[in-house]
Amino acid sequence: MTTQNPTAAMLVIGDEILSGRTRDANMHHLAGELTKQGIDLREVRIVSDDRDAIVAAVKALSSAYGVVFTSGGIGPTHDDITADCIAAAFDVPIDVRDDARALLAAHYAKTGSELNEARLRMARIPDGAALIDNPVSVAPGFILGNVHVMAGVPSVFQAMVASVLPTLTGGAPLISQTLRIQRGEGDIAGPLGKLAAEYPALSIGSYPFQKDGVYGANIVIRGQDAAEVDAAMTRLKELFPE
Amino acid sequence: MTTQNPTAAMLVIGDEILSGRTRDANMHHLAGELTKQGIDLREVRIVSDDRDAIVAAVKALSSAYGVVFTSGGIGPTHDDITADCIAAAFDVPIDVRDDARALLAAHYAKTGSELNEARLRMARIPDGAALIDNPVSVAPGFILGNVHVMAGVPSVFQAMVASVLPTLTGGAPLISQTLRIQRGEGDIAGPLGKLAAEYPALSIGSYPFQKDGVYGANIVIRGQDAAEVDAAMTRLKELFPE
């Protein structure tokens, strides 16, 4: 059986890249990952946080290419307008959705932060979209039509790319489980390396965080076999009890 | 007097960036330089070496924004099709032009290389275009309408940006003179630094080369005052006699 891989395009919503303040990392990462999968990235556009520009680019790219990836503009602040622009481009309603709200509520309950109005913006999902797992910071991306909407923060973008890429070439989606460990990566690295060696079929990633004086890493275990991911997560929890 | 700075867009012709083999440097450089000048970079597109894609992007960007910069696709090989695409986008003829050919002929005579058919491709300039100085490797860029066509090699791209940027904000264009010095940059650096300190109004850049066992650097002196550039070049030649 041969499968024709789709053509791809990317839309970066990135004032900080257009101003030169930040050098792009997501495009470079996605380009490399798509090439490894044999998917042909044909065009990239970078636009500012401007509704008309985003909507026009989404329409143009989603009709011209088989699959489109966006990065940026799905955070909690007023200039995070990507989700609304995608809804407008596809002419569907958008509102806070229960499944996305539940993910955020569980996360903020655990971390002791308030799920305020700003954070609730991250649960605004266009009607008909499927959520993309965010194993790093929970707020989900989504897929609507052929458009994959992902975060701009590089560690989150990369985790979302890892989640969706296998589905594009006919493979099973990756399943992920995350353990938040409040210890320095230097303490985690040794045992984690041994665990990764025990499970060569799994992808085990470490995404450090540091916020309000609390630091540590989110350890994400990914694979196509749910039982194997479960087993590795059990071992990980034994290595780093709360 | 207040001058309204133009809005800007960039078109990167870059298979090597879309494949992930190369991480973009030119966009990041241009974004920073435009921001310093107060020019608003609104959109960037990256397309492959595909005639239809390039022509369509040039037309779209040149009609939507005040000024457009392109990078890449103006070298000597068969896949360097940018100049022909720009001519097509503006519907003007293109052929080898005498002034561009003369620049290349003088350069290759000096370096002892043949101005063969492949290298002559770099003298193909659309009718009505103005040349952009290339102080690093001679083959010129050009300006047609509001589109500034520049090389993809980062050191050449940066030199061309330095040449054209002052003209966009109402300043005088930078004049440049280049001295090719066949000595290692380590030997050049000390005296060059002193020369730069003597001429604070000038920009003095060093672009190293290494080819066929010959190495050294092109030293480019840039400024708005031709007499001052002349004086600094005279001093430079005294420091590094042939």
PDB file of C-alpha atoms in Angstrom, chain B residues 140-227:
ATOM      1  CA  PRO B 140      24.597  42.788  -8.436  1.00  0.00           C
ATOM      2  CA  GLY B 141      21.091  42.779  -7.023  1.00  0.00           C
ATOM      3  CA  PHE B 142      18.497  45.090  -8.522  1.00  0.00           C
ATOM      4  CA  ILE B 143      15.459  47.220  -7.780  1.00  0.00           C
ATOM      5  CA  LEU B 144      12.402  47.027 -10.040  1.00  0.00           C
ATOM      6  CA  GLY B 145       9.334  48.994  -9.007  1.00  0.00           C
ATOM      7  CA  ASN B 146       9.178  48.619  -5.232  1.00  0.00           C
ATOM      8  CA  VAL B 147      10.900  45.217  -5.221  1.00  0.00           C
ATOM      9  CA  HIS B 148      14.503  44.928  -4.014  1.00  0.00           C
ATOM     10  CA  VAL B 149      16.083  41.727  -5.276  1.00  0.00           C
ATOM     11  CA  MET B 150      19.029  40.530  -3.193  1.00  0.00           C
ATOM     12  CA  ALA B 151      21.273  37.525  -2.786  1.00  0.00           C
ATOM     13  CA  GLY B 152      20.617  34.602  -0.439  1.00  0.00           C
ATOM     14  CA  VAL B 153      24.193  34.251   0.851  1.00  0.00           C
ATOM     15  CA  PRO B 154      23.938  36.000   4.233  1.00  0.00           C
ATOM     16  CA  SER B 155      27.099  38.145   3.963  1.00  0.00           C
ATOM     17  CA  VAL B 156      26.022  39.407   0.519  1.00  0.00           C
ATOM     18  CA  PHE B 157      22.422  39.885   1.618  1.00  0.00           C
ATOM     19  CA  GLN B 158      23.566  41.957   4.579  1.00  0.00           C
ATOM     20  CA  ALA B 159      25.842  44.107   2.430  1.00  0.00           C
ATOM     21  CA  MET B 160      23.003  44.778  -0.020  1.00  0.00           C
ATOM     22  CA  VAL B 161      20.606  45.663   2.806  1.00  0.00           C
ATOM     23  CA  ALA B 162      23.173  48.158   4.085  1.00  0.00           C
ATOM     24  CA  SER B 163      23.353  49.696   0.594  1.00  0.00           C
ATOM     25  CA  VAL B 164      19.628  50.205   0.079  1.00  0.00           C
ATOM     26  CA  LEU B 165      18.230  50.887   3.555  1.00  0.00           C
ATOM     27  CA  PRO B 166      19.244  54.567   3.785  1.00  0.00           C
ATOM     28  CA  THR B 167      17.380  55.328   0.526  1.00  0.00           C
ATOM     29  CA  LEU B 168      14.094  54.093   2.001  1.00  0.00           C
ATOM     30  CA  THR B 169      13.911  56.685   4.746  1.00  0.00           C
ATOM     31  CA  GLY B 170      14.912  59.641   2.630  1.00  0.00           C
ATOM     32  CA  GLY B 171      18.645  59.430   3.361  1.00  0.00           C
ATOM     33  CA  ALA B 172      21.396  59.407   0.760  1.00  0.00           C
ATOM     34  CA  PRO B 173      22.440  55.953  -0.477  1.00  0.00           C
ATOM     35  CA  LEU B 174      25.598  54.516   1.050  1.00  0.00           C
ATOM     36  CA  ILE B 175      28.667  54.591  -1.167  1.00  0.00           C
ATOM     37  CA  SER B 176      30.962  51.611  -0.839  1.00  0.00           C
ATOM     38  CA  GLN B 177      34.501  50.706  -1.795  1.00  0.00           C
ATOM     39  CA  THR B 178      35.991  47.251  -1.391  1.00  0.00           C
ATOM     40  CA  LEU B 179      39.557  46.014  -0.991  1.00  0.00           C
ATOM     41  CA  ARG B 180      40.273  42.323  -1.406  1.00  0.00           C
ATOM     42  CA  ILE B 181      43.083  41.345   0.979  1.00  0.00           C
ATOM     43  CA  GLN B 182      44.637  37.895   0.722  1.00  0.00           C
ATOM     44  CA  ARG B 183      45.628  37.588   4.351  1.00  0.00           C
ATOM     45  CA  GLY B 184      43.940  35.913   7.288  1.00  0.00           C
ATOM     46  CA  GLU B 185      41.429  37.978   9.239  1.00  0.00           C
ATOM     47  CA  GLY B 186      43.571  37.539  12.345  1.00  0.00           C
ATOM     48  CA  ASP B 187      46.329  39.577  10.664  1.00  0.00           C
ATOM     49  CA  ILE B 188      43.886  42.176   9.363  1.00  0.00           C
ATOM     50  CA  ALA B 189      41.825  42.705  12.503  1.00  0.00           C
ATOM     51  CA  GLY B 190      44.198  44.852  14.540  1.00  0.00           C
ATOM     52  CA  PRO B 191      45.021  47.572  11.973  1.00  0.00           C
ATOM     53  CA  LEU B 192      41.412  47.471  10.717  1.00  0.00           C
ATOM     54  CA  GLY B 193      40.050  48.188  14.177  1.00  0.00           C
ATOM     55  CA  LYS B 194      42.312  51.249  14.479  1.00  0.00           C
ATOM     56  CA  LEU B 195      41.197  52.481  11.050  1.00  0.00           C
ATOM     57  CA  ALA B 196      37.542  52.093  12.021  1.00  0.00           C
ATOM     58  CA  ALA B 197      38.208  54.153  15.167  1.00  0.00           C
ATOM     59  CA  GLU B 198      39.736  56.932  13.027  1.00  0.00           C
ATOM     60  CA  TYR B 199      36.595  57.117  10.872  1.00  0.00           C
ATOM     61  CA  PRO B 200      33.598  56.823  13.222  1.00  0.00           C
ATOM     62  CA  ALA B 201      31.152  58.094  10.538  1.00  0.00           C
ATOM     63  CA  LEU B 202      32.013  55.197   8.214  1.00  0.00           C
ATOM     64  CA  SER B 203      30.952  51.567   8.389  1.00  0.00           C
ATOM     65  CA  ILE B 204      33.888  49.236   7.826  1.00  0.00           C
ATOM     66  CA  GLY B 205      33.059  45.549   7.403  1.00  0.00           C
ATOM     67  CA  SER B 206      35.178  42.439   6.864  1.00  0.00           C
ATOM     68  CA  TYR B 207      33.767  39.530   4.843  1.00  0.00           C
ATOM     69  CA  PRO B 208      36.149  36.568   4.874  1.00  0.00           C
ATOM     70  CA  PHE B 209      36.439  34.212   1.898  1.00  0.00           C
ATOM     71  CA  GLN B 210      38.144  30.897   1.330  1.00  0.00           C
ATOM     72  CA  LYS B 211      38.092  29.263  -2.083  1.00  0.00           C
ATOM     73  CA  ASP B 212      40.405  26.966  -4.021  1.00  0.00           C
ATOM     74  CA  GLY B 213      43.097  27.275  -1.361  1.00  0.00           C
ATOM     75  CA  VAL B 214      43.085  31.085  -1.485  1.00  0.00           C
ATOM     76  CA  TYR B 215      41.840  32.867   1.607  1.00  0.00           C
ATOM     77  CA  GLY B 216      41.471  36.384   2.904  1.00  0.00           C
ATOM     78  CA  ALA B 217      38.746  38.979   3.345  1.00  0.00           C
ATOM     79  CA  ASN B 218      36.888  41.612   1.387  1.00  0.00           C
ATOM     80  CA  ILE B 219      37.031  44.805   3.401  1.00  0.00           C
ATOM     81  CA  VAL B 220      34.058  47.039   2.614  1.00  0.00           C
ATOM     82  CA  ILE B 221      34.097  50.719   3.559  1.00  0.00           C
ATOM     83  CA  ARG B 222      30.688  52.403   3.444  1.00  0.00           C
ATOM     84  CA  GLY B 223      29.545  55.941   4.047  1.00  0.00           C
ATOM     85  CA  GLN B 224      27.481  58.797   2.674  1.00  0.00           C
ATOM     86  CA  ASP B 225      30.495  61.117   2.104  1.00  0.00           C
ATOM     87  CA  ALA B 226      32.439  59.974  -0.979  1.00  0.00           C
ATOM     88  CA  ALA B 227      35.557  61.970  -0.087  1.00  0.00           C
TER      89      ALA B 227
END
